[in-house]
Short mmCIF file of C-alpha atoms in Angstrom, two decimals:
data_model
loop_
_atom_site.label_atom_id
_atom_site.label_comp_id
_atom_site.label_asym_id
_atom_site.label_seq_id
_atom_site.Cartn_x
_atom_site.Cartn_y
_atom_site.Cartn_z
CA UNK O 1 25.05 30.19 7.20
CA UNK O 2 21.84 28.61 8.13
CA UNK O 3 20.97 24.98 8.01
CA UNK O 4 17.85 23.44 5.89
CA UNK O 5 15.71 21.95 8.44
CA UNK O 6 13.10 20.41 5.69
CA UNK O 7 14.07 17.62 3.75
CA UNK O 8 16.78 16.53 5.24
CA UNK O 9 17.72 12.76 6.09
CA UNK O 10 18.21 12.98 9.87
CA UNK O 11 14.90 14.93 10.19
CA UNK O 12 12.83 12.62 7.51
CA UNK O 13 14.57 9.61 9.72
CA UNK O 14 13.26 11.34 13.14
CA UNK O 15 10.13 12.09 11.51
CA UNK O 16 9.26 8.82 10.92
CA UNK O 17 9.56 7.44 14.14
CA UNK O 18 6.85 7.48 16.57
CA UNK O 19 7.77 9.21 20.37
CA UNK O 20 8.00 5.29 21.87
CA UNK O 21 10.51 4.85 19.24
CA UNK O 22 11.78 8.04 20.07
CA UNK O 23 12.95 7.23 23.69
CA UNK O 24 13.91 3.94 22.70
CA UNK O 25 16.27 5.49 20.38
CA UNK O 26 17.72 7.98 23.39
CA UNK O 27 18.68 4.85 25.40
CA UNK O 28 20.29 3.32 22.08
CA UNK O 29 22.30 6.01 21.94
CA UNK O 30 23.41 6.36 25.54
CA UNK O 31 24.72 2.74 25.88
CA UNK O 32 28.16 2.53 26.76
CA UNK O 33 29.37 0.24 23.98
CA UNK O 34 28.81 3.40 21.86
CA UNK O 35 30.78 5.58 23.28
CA UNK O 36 28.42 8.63 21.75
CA UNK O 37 29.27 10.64 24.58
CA UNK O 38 27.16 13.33 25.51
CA UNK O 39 27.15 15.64 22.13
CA UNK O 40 24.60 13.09 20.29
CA UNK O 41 22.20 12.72 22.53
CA UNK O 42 21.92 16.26 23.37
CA UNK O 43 21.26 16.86 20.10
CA UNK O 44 18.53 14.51 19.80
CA UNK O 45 16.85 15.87 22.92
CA UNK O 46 17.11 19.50 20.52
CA UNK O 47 15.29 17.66 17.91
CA UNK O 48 12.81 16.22 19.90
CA UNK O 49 11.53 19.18 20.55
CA UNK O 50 10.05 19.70 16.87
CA UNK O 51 8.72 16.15 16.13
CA UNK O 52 7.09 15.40 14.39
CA UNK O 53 6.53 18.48 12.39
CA UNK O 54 9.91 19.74 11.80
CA UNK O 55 9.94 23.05 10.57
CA UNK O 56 10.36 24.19 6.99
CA UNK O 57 12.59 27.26 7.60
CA UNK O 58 16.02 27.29 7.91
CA UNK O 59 18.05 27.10 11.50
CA UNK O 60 21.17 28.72 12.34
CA UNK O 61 23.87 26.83 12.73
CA UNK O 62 25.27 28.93 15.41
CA UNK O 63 22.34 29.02 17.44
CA UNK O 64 21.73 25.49 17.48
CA UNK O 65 25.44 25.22 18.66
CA UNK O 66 24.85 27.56 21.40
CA UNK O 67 22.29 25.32 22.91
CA UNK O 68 24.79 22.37 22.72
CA UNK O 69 27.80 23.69 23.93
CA UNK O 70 26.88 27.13 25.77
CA UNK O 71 30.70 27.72 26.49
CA UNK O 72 32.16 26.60 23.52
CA UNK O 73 33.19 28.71 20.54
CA UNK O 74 31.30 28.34 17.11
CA UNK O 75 32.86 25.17 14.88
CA UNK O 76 30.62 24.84 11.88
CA UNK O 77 31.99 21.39 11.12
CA UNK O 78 31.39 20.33 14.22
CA UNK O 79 27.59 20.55 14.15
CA UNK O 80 27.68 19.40 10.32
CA UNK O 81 29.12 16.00 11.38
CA UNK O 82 27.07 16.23 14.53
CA UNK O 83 23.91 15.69 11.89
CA UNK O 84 25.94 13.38 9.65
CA UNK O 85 26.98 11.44 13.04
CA UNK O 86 23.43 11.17 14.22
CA UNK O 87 21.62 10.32 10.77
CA UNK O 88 23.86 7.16 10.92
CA UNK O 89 23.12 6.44 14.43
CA UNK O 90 19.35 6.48 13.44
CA UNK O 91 19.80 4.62 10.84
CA UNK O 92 22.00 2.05 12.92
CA UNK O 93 18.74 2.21 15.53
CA UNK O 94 16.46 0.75 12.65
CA UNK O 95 18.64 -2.02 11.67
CA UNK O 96 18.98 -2.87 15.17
CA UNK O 97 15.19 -2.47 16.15
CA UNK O 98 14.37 -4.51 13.23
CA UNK O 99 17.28 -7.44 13.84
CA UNK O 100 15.97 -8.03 17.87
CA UNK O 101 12.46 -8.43 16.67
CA UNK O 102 13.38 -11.02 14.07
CA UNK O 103 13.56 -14.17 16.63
CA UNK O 104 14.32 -16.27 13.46
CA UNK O 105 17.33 -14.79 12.04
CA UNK O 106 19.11 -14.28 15.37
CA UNK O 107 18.75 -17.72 16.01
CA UNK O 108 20.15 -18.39 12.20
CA UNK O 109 23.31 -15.95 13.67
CA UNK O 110 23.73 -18.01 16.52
CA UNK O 111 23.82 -21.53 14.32
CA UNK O 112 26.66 -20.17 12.47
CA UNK O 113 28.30 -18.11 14.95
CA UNK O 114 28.07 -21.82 17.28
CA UNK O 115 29.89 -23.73 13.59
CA UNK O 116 32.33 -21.01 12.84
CA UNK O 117 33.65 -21.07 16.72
CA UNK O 118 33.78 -25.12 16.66
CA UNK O 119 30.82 -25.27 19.06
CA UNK O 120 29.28 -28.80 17.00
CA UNK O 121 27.26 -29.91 19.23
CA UNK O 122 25.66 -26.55 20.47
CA UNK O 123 25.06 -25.75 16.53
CA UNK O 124 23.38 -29.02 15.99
CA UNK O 125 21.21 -28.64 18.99
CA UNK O 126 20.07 -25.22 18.36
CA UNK O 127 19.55 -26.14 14.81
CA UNK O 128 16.91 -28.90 15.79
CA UNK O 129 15.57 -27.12 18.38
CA UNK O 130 14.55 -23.90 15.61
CA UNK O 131 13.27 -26.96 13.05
CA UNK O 132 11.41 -27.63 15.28
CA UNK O 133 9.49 -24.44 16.23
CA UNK O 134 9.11 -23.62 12.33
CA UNK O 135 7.73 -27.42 11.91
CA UNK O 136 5.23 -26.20 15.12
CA UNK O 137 4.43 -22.88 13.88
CA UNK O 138 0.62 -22.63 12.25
CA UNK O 139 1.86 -20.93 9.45
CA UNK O 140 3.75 -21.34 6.39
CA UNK O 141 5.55 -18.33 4.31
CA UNK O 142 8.52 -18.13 2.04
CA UNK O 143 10.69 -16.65 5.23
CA UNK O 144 9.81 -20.14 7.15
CA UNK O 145 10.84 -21.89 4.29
CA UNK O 146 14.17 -20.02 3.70
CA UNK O 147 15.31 -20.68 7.40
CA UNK O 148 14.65 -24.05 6.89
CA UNK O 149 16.66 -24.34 3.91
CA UNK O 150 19.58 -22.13 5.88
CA UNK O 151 19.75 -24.67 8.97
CA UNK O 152 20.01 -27.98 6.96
CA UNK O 153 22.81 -26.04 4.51
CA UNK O 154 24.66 -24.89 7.49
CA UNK O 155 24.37 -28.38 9.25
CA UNK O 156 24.67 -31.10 6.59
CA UNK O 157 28.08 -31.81 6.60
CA UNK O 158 28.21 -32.48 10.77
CA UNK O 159 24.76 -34.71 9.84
CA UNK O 160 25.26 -38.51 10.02
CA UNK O 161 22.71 -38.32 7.59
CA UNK O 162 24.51 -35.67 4.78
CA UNK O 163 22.68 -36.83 2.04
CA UNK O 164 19.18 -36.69 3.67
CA UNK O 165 19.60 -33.23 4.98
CA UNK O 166 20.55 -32.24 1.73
CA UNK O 167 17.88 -33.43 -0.27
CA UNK O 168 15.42 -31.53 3.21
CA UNK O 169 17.52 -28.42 2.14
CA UNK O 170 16.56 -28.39 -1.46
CA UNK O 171 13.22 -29.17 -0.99
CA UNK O 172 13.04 -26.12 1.72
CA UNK O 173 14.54 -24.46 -1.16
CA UNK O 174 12.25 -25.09 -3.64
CA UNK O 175 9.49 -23.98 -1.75
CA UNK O 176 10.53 -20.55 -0.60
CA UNK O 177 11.17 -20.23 -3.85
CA UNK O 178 7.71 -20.92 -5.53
CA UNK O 179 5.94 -19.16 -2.32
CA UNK O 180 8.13 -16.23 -2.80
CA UNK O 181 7.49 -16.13 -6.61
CA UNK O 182 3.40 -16.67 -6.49
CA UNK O 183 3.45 -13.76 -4.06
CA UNK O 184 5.18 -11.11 -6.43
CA UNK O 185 3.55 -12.80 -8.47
CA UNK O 186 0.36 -12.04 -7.41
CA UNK O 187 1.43 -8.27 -6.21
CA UNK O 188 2.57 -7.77 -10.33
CA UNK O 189 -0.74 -9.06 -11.47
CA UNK O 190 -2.53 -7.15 -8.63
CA UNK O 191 -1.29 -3.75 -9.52
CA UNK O 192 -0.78 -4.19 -13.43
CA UNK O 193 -3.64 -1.91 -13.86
CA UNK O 194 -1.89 0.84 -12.17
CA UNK O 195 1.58 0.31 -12.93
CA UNK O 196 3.65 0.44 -16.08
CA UNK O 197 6.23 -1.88 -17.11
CA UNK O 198 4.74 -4.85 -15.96
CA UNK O 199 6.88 -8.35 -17.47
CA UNK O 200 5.92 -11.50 -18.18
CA UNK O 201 6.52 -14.03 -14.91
CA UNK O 202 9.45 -16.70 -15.25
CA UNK O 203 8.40 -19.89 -14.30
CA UNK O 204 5.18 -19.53 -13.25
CA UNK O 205 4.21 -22.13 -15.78
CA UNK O 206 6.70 -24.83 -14.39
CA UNK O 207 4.36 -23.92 -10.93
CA UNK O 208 1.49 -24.51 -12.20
CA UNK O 209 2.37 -27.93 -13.74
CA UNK O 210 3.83 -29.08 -10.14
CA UNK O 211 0.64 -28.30 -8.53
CA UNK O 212 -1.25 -30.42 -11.58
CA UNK O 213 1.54 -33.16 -10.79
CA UNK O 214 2.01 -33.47 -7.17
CA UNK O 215 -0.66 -30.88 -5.46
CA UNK O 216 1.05 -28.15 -3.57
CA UNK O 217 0.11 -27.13 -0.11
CA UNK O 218 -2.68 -24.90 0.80
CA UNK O 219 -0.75 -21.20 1.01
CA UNK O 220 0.57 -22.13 -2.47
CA UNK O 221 -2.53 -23.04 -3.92
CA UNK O 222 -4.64 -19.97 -2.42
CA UNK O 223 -1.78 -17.80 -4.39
CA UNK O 224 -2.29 -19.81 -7.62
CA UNK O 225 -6.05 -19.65 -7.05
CA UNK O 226 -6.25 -15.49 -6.51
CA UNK O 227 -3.64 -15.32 -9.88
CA UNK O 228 -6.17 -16.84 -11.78
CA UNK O 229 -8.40 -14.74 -10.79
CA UNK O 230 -6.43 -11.46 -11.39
CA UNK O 231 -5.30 -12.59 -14.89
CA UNK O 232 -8.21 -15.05 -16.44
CA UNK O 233 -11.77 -15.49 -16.17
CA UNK O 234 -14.13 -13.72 -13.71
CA UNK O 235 -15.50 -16.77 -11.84
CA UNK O 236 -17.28 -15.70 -8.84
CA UNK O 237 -17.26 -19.64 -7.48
CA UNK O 238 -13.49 -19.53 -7.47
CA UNK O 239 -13.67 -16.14 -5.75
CA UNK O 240 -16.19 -17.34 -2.98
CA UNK O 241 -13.83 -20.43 -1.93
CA UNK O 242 -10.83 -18.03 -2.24
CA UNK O 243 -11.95 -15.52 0.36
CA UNK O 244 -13.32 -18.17 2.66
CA UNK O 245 -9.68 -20.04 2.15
CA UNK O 246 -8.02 -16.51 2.75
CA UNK O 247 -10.33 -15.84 5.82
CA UNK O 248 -9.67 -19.67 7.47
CA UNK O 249 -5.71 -19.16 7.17
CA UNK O 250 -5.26 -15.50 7.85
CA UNK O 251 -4.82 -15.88 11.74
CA UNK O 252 -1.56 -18.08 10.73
CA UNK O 253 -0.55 -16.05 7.87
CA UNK O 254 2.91 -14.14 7.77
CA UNK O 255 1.85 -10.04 7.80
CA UNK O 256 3.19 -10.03 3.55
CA UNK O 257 1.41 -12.98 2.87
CA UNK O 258 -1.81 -11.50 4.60
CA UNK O 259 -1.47 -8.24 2.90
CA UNK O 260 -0.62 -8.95 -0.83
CA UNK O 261 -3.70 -12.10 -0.56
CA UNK O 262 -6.50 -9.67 0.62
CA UNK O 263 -5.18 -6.45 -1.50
CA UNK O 264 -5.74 -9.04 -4.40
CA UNK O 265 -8.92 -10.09 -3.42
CA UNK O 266 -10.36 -6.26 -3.29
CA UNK O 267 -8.88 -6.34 -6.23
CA UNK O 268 -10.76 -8.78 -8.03
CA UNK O 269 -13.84 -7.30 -6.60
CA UNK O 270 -12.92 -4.09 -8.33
CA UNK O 271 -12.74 -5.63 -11.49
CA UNK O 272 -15.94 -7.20 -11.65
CA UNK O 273 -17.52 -3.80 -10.70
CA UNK O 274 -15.54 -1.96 -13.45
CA UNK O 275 -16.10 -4.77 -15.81
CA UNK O 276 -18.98 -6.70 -15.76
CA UNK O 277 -21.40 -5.80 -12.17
CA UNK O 278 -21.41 -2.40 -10.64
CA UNK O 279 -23.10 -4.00 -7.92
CA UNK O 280 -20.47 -5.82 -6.70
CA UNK O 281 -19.44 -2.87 -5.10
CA UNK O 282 -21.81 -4.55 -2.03
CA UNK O 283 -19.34 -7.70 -2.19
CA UNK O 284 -16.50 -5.07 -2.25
CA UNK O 285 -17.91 -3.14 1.20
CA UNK O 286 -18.50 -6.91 2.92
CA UNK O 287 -14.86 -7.82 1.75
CA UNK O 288 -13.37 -4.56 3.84
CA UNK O 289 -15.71 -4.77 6.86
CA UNK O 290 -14.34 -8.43 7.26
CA UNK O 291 -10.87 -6.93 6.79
CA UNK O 292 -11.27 -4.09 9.31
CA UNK O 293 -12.59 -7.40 11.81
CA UNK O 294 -9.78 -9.38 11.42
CA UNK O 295 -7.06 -6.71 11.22
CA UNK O 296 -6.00 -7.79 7.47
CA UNK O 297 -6.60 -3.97 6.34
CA UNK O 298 -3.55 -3.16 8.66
CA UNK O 299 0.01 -2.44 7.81
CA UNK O 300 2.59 -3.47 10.06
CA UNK O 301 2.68 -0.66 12.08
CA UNK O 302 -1.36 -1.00 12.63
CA UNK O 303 -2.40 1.86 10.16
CA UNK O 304 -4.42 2.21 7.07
CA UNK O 305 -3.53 3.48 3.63
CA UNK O 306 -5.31 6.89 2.62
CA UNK O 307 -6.70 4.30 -0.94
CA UNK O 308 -7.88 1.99 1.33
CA UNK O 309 -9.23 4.33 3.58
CA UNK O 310 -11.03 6.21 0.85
CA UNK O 311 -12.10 2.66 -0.99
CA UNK O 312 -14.08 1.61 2.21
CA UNK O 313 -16.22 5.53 2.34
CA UNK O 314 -16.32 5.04 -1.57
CA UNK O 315 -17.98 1.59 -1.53
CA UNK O 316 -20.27 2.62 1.30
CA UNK O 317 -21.48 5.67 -0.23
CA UNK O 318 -22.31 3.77 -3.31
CA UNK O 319 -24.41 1.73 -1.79
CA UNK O 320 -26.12 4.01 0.56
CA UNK O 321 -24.33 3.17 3.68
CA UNK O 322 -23.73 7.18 4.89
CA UNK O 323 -24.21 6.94 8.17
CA UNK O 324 -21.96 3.59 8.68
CA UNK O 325 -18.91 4.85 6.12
CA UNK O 326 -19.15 8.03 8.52
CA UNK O 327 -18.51 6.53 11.96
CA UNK O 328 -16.13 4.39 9.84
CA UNK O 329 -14.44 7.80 9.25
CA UNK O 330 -14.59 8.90 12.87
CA UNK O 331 -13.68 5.57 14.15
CA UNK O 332 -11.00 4.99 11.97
CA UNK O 333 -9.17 8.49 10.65
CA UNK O 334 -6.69 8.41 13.56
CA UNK O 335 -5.63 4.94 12.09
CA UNK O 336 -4.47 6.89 9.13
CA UNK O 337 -0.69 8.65 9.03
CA UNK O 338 -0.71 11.98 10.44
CA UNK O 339 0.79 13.82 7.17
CA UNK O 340 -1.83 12.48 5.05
CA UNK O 341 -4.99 12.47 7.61
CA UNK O 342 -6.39 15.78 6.86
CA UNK O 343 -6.45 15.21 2.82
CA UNK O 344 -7.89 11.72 3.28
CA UNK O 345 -10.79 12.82 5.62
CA UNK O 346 -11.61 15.19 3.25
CA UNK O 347 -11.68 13.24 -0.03
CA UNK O 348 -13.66 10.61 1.80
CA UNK O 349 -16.22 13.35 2.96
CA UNK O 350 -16.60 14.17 -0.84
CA UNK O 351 -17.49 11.00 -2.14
CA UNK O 352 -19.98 10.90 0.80
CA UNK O 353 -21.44 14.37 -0.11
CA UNK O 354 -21.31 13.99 -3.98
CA UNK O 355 -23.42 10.47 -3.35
CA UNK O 356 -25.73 12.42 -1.49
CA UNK O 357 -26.02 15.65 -4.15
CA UNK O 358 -24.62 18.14 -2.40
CA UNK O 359 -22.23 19.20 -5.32
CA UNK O 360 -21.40 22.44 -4.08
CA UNK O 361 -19.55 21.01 -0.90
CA UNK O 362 -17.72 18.11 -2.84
CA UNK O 363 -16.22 20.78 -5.01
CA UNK O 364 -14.91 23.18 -1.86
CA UNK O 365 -13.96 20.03 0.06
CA UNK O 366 -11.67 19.24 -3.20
CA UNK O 367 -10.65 22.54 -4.02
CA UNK O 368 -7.41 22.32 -1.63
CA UNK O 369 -6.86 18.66 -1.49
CA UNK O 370 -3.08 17.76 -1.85
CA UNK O 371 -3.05 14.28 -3.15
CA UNK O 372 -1.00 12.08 -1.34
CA UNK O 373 -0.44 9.40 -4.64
CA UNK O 374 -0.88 9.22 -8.25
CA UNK O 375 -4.22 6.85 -7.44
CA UNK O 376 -5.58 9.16 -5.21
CA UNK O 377 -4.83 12.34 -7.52
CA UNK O 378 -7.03 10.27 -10.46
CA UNK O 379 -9.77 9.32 -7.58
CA UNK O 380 -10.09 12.87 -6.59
CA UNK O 381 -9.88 14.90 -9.85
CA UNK O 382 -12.48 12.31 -11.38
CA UNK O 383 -14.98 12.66 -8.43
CA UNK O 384 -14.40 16.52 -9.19
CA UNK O 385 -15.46 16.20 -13.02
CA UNK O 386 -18.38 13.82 -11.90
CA UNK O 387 -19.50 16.48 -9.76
CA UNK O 388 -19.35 19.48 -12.26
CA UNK O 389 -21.11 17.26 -14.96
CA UNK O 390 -24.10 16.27 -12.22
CA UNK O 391 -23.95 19.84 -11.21
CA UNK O 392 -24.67 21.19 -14.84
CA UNK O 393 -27.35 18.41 -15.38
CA UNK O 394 -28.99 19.11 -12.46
CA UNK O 395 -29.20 23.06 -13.55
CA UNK O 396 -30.93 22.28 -16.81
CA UNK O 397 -27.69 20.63 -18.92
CA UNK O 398 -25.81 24.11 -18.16
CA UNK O 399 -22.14 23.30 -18.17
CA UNK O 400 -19.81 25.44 -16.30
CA UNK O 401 -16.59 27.17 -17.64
CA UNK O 402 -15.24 25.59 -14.13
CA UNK O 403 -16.30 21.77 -15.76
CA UNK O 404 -14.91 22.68 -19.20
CA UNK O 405 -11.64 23.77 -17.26
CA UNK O 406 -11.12 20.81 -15.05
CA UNK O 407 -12.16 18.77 -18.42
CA UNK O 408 -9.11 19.59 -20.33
CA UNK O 409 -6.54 19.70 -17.13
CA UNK O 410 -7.51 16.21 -16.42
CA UNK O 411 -6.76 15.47 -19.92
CA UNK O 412 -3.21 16.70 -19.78
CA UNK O 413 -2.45 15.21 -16.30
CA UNK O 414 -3.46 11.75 -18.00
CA UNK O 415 -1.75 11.56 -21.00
CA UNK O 416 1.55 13.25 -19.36
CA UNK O 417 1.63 10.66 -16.19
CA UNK O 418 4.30 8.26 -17.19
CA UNK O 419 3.54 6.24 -14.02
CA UNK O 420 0.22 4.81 -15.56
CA UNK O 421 0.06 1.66 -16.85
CA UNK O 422 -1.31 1.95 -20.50
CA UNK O 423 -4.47 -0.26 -19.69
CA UNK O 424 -5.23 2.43 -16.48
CA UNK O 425 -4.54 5.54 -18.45
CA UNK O 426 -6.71 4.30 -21.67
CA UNK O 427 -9.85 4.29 -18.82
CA UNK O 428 -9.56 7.29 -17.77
CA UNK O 429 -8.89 8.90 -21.24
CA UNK O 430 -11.50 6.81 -22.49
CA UNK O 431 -13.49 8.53 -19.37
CA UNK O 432 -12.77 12.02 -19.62
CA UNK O 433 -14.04 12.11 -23.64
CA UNK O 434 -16.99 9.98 -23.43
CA UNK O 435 -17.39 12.73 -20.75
CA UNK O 436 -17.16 15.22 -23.02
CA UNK O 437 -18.90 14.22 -25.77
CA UNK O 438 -21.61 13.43 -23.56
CA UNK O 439 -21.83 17.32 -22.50
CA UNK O 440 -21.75 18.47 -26.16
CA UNK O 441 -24.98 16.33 -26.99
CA UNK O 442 -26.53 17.17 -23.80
CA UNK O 443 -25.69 21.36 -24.04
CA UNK O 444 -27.42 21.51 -27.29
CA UNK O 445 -30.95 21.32 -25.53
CA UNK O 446 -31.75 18.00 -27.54
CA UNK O 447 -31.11 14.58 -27.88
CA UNK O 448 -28.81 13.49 -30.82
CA UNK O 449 -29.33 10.63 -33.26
CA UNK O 450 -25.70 9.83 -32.36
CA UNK O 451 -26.32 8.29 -28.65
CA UNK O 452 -27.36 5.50 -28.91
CA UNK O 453 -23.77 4.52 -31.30
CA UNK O 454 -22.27 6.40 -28.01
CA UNK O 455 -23.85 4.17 -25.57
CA UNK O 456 -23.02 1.47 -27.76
CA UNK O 457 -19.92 2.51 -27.41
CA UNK O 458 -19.24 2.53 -23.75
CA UNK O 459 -20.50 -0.40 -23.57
CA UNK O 460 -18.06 -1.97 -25.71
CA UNK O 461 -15.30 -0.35 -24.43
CA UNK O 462 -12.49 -2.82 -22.76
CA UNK O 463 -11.10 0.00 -20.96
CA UNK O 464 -13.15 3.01 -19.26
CA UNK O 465 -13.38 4.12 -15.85
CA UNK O 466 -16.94 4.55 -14.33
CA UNK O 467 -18.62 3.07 -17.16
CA UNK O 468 -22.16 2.27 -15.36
CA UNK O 469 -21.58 6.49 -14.58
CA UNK O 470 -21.11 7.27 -18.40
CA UNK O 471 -24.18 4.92 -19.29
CA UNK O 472 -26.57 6.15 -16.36
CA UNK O 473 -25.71 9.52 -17.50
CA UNK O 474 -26.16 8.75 -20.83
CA UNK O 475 -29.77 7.38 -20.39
CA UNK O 476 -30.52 10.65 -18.41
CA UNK O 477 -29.68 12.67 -21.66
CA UNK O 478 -32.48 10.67 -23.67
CA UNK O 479 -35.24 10.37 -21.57
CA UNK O 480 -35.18 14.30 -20.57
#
């Protein structure tokens, strides 16, 4: 019987690892304290063979234990737990990988392992000697904090000074906790647009007042500062000292802190340009370039995110920038991950053709696209309607039965997503008929006394996705 290749966890596990990691992991596996013996690692030298692209079809079972054991007879089970054996051993790789990078909590390990052997002294002196590189360190993140708190709560009660240490601990405490908060916090606030089932946040009040009270330190206060932001009033003087804050402190920033901070501050400049000033979009195309310069665009393993890939060639076709957002894309596509490169180059190529008018290429560029995320699918199939609708209007208003088509599909893909947040799938439905009603008055050859209530109506809309589109469009229907 054969074997599905595709899908399954040893070969999604393989997949993901680059081919550094790869020969890392071969010398995990062959250490002696192990004991793996020779069966696992042969088998990962068989897989390395495919990666990354493991095949879809299925492999037989037999052949693949043919090329492990030449002069043994078939044993079914035996490769079965081979796989089994081997998933865990990757898995086992990871934790490991990830456990001798973290200098912090090995050195929390050793504290305890030091107490729970009656090593005292050594437990004391490691302990100070970590407080003392966190105290040093430039930055400041809810991790640092949390150690903190672990060492004094592990070395109070040898402390001559028990009651000291514990009050340190629970300040420690306190502060991971509020740093921790404000940044999921900020990520729920960042991405309730896009997400559904967004709650209320417990005690961010309580933060608030401390700050008023006592004044929190500056990582705290950035958060609390970029929160407002998300959920009050647009106040571009508040943004300005945010994103020169955020710029001063990201050297010393933990990589989460880093991350959720500048994600919310593209953020912000996305929702002046949907709300109030499409052309922010400038501000929005600064904010990346400074990001690609100071590596805060990054994840941890150095690559960028198809959206934020497409956000920077999207923000510099809007404003004109074509030959700059395409050496971004041949500087930069390689920084994107290999499964999704191809789909991401493309859909970045669109927006760059559809903001210079060459609507016939957008819409072959798109045809085949395979979106990658439920943001990207809405990114792409709107850039497709925009394109038929421009298409039609620049052929003398004549709508295709392709824009009517991708009209009502759009529809149903919108209001059967249960992913969207209600706010995000109100724009786009809010979108897609202003869209249409748009093409009804403009198909009948003559302007109706009813635009200027729809106008007046797009305007007012709270939620709709490329409103300064709709109204451009709009104004290009009455002045024909």
């Amino acid at each position: 019987m054969p074997l599905k290749l595709s899908g399954s966890k040893l070969f999604l596990l393989l997949a993901a690892l680059s081919k550094e990691e790869l020969e890392d992991l071969s010398r995990f596996l062959s250490m002696p304290l192990l004991n793996n013996g020779e069966a696992l690692p042969a088998l990962l030298n068989y897989c390395k063979t495919m990666h990354p692209r493991f095949p879809e079809e299925l492999a037989d079972k037999e052949k693949i234990h043919a090329t492990l054991f030449p002069k043994e007879k078939f044993k079914e089970k035996r490769i079965r737990d081979l796989f089994s054996d081997l998933s865990l051993q990757v898995s086992d790789y990871l934790a490991w990988r990830a456990f001798s990078s973290d200098e912090g909590m090995k050195k929390i390990y050793l504290i305890r392992e030091y107490q729970n052997r009656g090593l005292t002294e050594y437990a004391n002196k490691e302990g100070a000697r970590r407080l003392l590189e966190l105290k040093a360190s430039p930055g400041r993140s809810a991790l640092q904090q949390l150690q903190k708190f672990q060492i004094k709560d592990l070395l109070f009660e040898d402390n001559e000074t028990e009651e000291e240490y514990l009050n340190e601990a629970q300040k420690h405490l306190d502060h991971f906790f509020i740093l921790a908060k404000l940044r999921l916090s900020t990520l729920l606030f960042s991405r309730r647009r896009y997400i559904s089932g967004a709650q209320d946040i417990r005690f961010l009040e309580e933060i608030k007042q401390m700050d008023a009270n006592e004044g929190l330190p500056g990582l705290e206060r950035l958060y609390l500062a970029i929160l407002g932001l998300l959920s009050g009033e647009i106040d571009q003087d508040v943004y300005l000292e945010a994103r020169q804050t955020f710029f001063t402190m990201a050297p010393a920033l933990a990589f989460e802190d880093r991350r959720v901070l500048f994600q919310s501050l593209i953020n912000y400049t996305l929702r002046v340009i949907s709300e109030i000033d499409h052309s922010f979009v400038s501000e929005s195309w600064d904010l990346y370039m400074k990001g690609l310069e100071t590596g805060a665009v990054f994840s941890e393993r150095g690559e960028l995110s198809d959206t934020t890939f497409t956000n920077i060639v999207i923000n510099g076709a809007a404003i004109g920038q074509f030959e700059k957002a395409e050496q971004f894309i041949l500087d930069y596509e390689k920084k994107l991950p290999r499964e999704i490169r191809g789909n991401a180059v493309a859909l970045g190529r669109a927006y760059l053709s559809y903001n210079q008018h060459s609507y016939e290429r957008v819409i072959e560029m798109l045809r085949d696209v395979k979106y990658s995320s439920v943001s990207y699918a809405l990114r792409g199939r709107s850039l497709l309607l925009r394109t038929y609708f421009d298409q039609a209007m620049r052929d003398k208003w004549r709508f295709s039965p392709e824009f009517y088509s991708h009209l009502e599909a759009f529809f149903k893909y919108v209001q059967r997503n249960k992913d969207l947040a209600d706010t995000k799938k109100l724009g786009y439905l809010n979108l897609l008929s202003f869209t249409r009603t748009l093409a009804q008055v403009a198909g009948k050859g003559k302007t109706q006394k009813g635009l200027a209530k729809i106008r007046d109506d797009i305007s007012k809309a709270q939620q709709v996705i490329a409103k300064d589109w709709l109204l451009k469009r709009a104004k290009l229907i009455e002045e024909r």
